[in-house]
PDB file of C-alpha atoms in Angstrom:
ATOM      1  CA  MET A   1      17.839  25.209  -9.270  1.00 48.00           C
ATOM      2  CA  ALA A   2      14.276  25.784  -8.110  1.00 52.00           C
ATOM      3  CA  LEU A   3      12.957  23.973 -11.176  1.00 57.00           C
ATOM      4  CA  PRO A   4      13.832  20.388 -10.066  1.00 64.00           C
ATOM      5  CA  SER A   5      12.175  20.929  -6.679  1.00 74.00           C
ATOM      6  CA  VAL A   6       9.004  22.193  -8.381  1.00 72.00           C
ATOM      7  CA  TRP A   7       8.901  19.135 -10.607  1.00 73.00           C
ATOM      8  CA  SER A   8       9.474  16.897  -7.597  1.00 76.00           C
ATOM      9  CA  ALA A   9       6.545  18.536  -5.828  1.00 76.00           C
ATOM     10  CA  VAL A  10       4.366  18.107  -8.918  1.00 77.00           C
ATOM     11  CA  ARG A  11       5.289  14.432  -9.236  1.00 79.00           C
ATOM     12  CA  VAL A  12       4.569  13.774  -5.558  1.00 79.00           C
ATOM     13  CA  ALA A  13       1.234  15.575  -5.811  1.00 79.00           C
ATOM     14  CA  ILE A  14       0.176  13.618  -8.900  1.00 81.00           C
ATOM     15  CA  LEU A  15       1.195  10.350  -7.281  1.00 77.00           C
ATOM     16  CA  SER A  16      -0.732  11.251  -4.130  1.00 79.00           C
ATOM     17  CA  LEU A  17      -3.828  12.160  -6.140  1.00 76.00           C
ATOM     18  CA  SER A  18      -3.615   8.865  -8.008  1.00 78.00           C
ATOM     19  CA  VAL A  19      -3.369   6.870  -4.786  1.00 75.00           C
ATOM     20  CA  VAL A  20      -6.289   8.742  -3.211  1.00 73.00           C
ATOM     21  CA  GLY A  21      -8.361   8.209  -6.350  1.00 75.00           C
ATOM     22  CA  LEU A  22      -7.661   4.483  -6.425  1.00 71.00           C
ATOM     23  CA  LEU A  23      -8.444   4.120  -2.729  1.00 68.00           C
ATOM     24  CA  SER A  24     -11.713   6.037  -3.054  1.00 69.00           C
ATOM     25  CA  VAL A  25     -12.793   3.861  -5.983  1.00 64.00           C
ATOM     26  CA  GLY A  26     -12.080   0.749  -3.905  1.00 58.00           C
ATOM     27  CA  LEU A  27     -14.034   2.079  -0.932  1.00 54.00           C
ATOM     28  CA  VAL A  28     -17.033   3.056  -3.051  1.00 55.00           C
ATOM     29  CA  GLY A  29     -17.137  -0.375  -4.658  1.00 54.00           C
ATOM     30  CA  ALA A  30     -16.870  -2.127  -1.287  1.00 52.00           C
ATOM     31  CA  GLY A  31     -19.619  -0.024   0.311  1.00 52.00           C
ATOM     32  CA  GLN A  32     -22.375  -0.915  -2.159  1.00 53.00           C
ATOM     33  CA  ASP A  33     -24.876  -3.625  -1.371  1.00 55.00           C
ATOM     34  CA  SER A  34     -25.260  -6.262  -4.030  1.00 60.00           C
ATOM     35  CA  GLY A  35     -29.076  -6.015  -3.982  1.00 64.00           C
ATOM     36  CA  SER A  36     -29.451  -2.245  -4.256  1.00 74.00           C
ATOM     37  CA  VAL A  37     -29.496  -0.564  -7.644  1.00 74.00           C
ATOM     38  CA  ILE A  38     -29.476   3.228  -7.929  1.00 69.00           C
ATOM     39  CA  PRO A  39     -31.146   4.544 -11.083  1.00 72.00           C
ATOM     40  CA  ALA A  40     -28.846   6.408 -13.464  1.00 67.00           C
ATOM     41  CA  GLU A  41     -30.928   9.595 -13.196  1.00 70.00           C
ATOM     42  CA  SER A  42     -30.226   9.955  -9.462  1.00 67.00           C
ATOM     43  CA  ARG A  43     -26.520   9.074  -9.544  1.00 65.00           C
ATOM     44  CA  PRO A  44     -24.025  11.946  -9.561  1.00 64.00           C
ATOM     45  CA  CYS A  45     -21.981  12.480 -12.683  1.00 71.00           C
ATOM     46  CA  VAL A  46     -18.677  10.836 -11.782  1.00 68.00           C
ATOM     47  CA  ASP A  47     -16.828  12.416 -14.684  1.00 72.00           C
ATOM     48  CA  CYS A  48     -17.976  15.909 -13.637  1.00 74.00           C
ATOM     49  CA  HIS A  49     -16.887  15.397 -10.030  1.00 76.00           C
ATOM     50  CA  ALA A  50     -13.530  13.966 -11.094  1.00 81.00           C
ATOM     51  CA  PHE A  51     -12.972  16.875 -13.470  1.00 82.00           C
ATOM     52  CA  GLU A  52     -13.776  19.441 -10.756  1.00 84.00           C
ATOM     53  CA  PHE A  53     -11.488  17.630  -8.302  1.00 86.00           C
ATOM     54  CA  MET A  54      -8.617  17.601 -10.780  1.00 87.00           C
ATOM     55  CA  GLN A  55      -9.159  21.295 -11.581  1.00 89.00           C
ATOM     56  CA  ARG A  56      -8.876  22.175  -7.887  1.00 90.00           C
ATOM     57  CA  ALA A  57      -5.812  19.958  -7.532  1.00 91.00           C
ATOM     58  CA  LEU A  58      -4.125  21.627 -10.504  1.00 92.00           C
ATOM     59  CA  GLN A  59      -4.898  25.070  -9.087  1.00 92.00           C
ATOM     60  CA  ASP A  60      -3.310  24.018  -5.794  1.00 92.00           C
ATOM     61  CA  LEU A  61      -0.262  22.717  -7.647  1.00 92.00           C
ATOM     62  CA  LYS A  62       0.052  25.988  -9.562  1.00 92.00           C
ATOM     63  CA  LYS A  63      -0.113  27.955  -6.305  1.00 92.00           C
ATOM     64  CA  THR A  64       2.499  25.693  -4.736  1.00 91.00           C
ATOM     65  CA  ALA A  65       4.803  25.990  -7.741  1.00 89.00           C
ATOM     66  CA  TYR A  66       4.402  29.765  -7.743  1.00 89.00           C
ATOM     67  CA  ASN A  67       5.167  29.953  -4.023  1.00 88.00           C
ATOM     68  CA  LEU A  68       8.269  27.798  -4.508  1.00 87.00           C
ATOM     69  CA  ASP A  69       9.419  29.965  -7.409  1.00 85.00           C
ATOM     70  CA  THR A  70       9.009  33.186  -5.445  1.00 83.00           C
ATOM     71  CA  ARG A  71      11.083  31.929  -2.509  1.00 78.00           C
TER      72      ARG A  71
END
């Protein structure tokens, strides 16, 4: 019976991460001036940062699922 609650927690976490990601993309786009251009060499690698963020989120989800299973 612990399995459905783990999946519910995973679904909520994924939904929350998606919402936060969409909001952050909207805020970044709104904060840029139309006249300023940042060269590609000085911009951070968005894919790398997103990958690291998702890795940390998955680790947190694994810890949460493990804690729920052990209870």
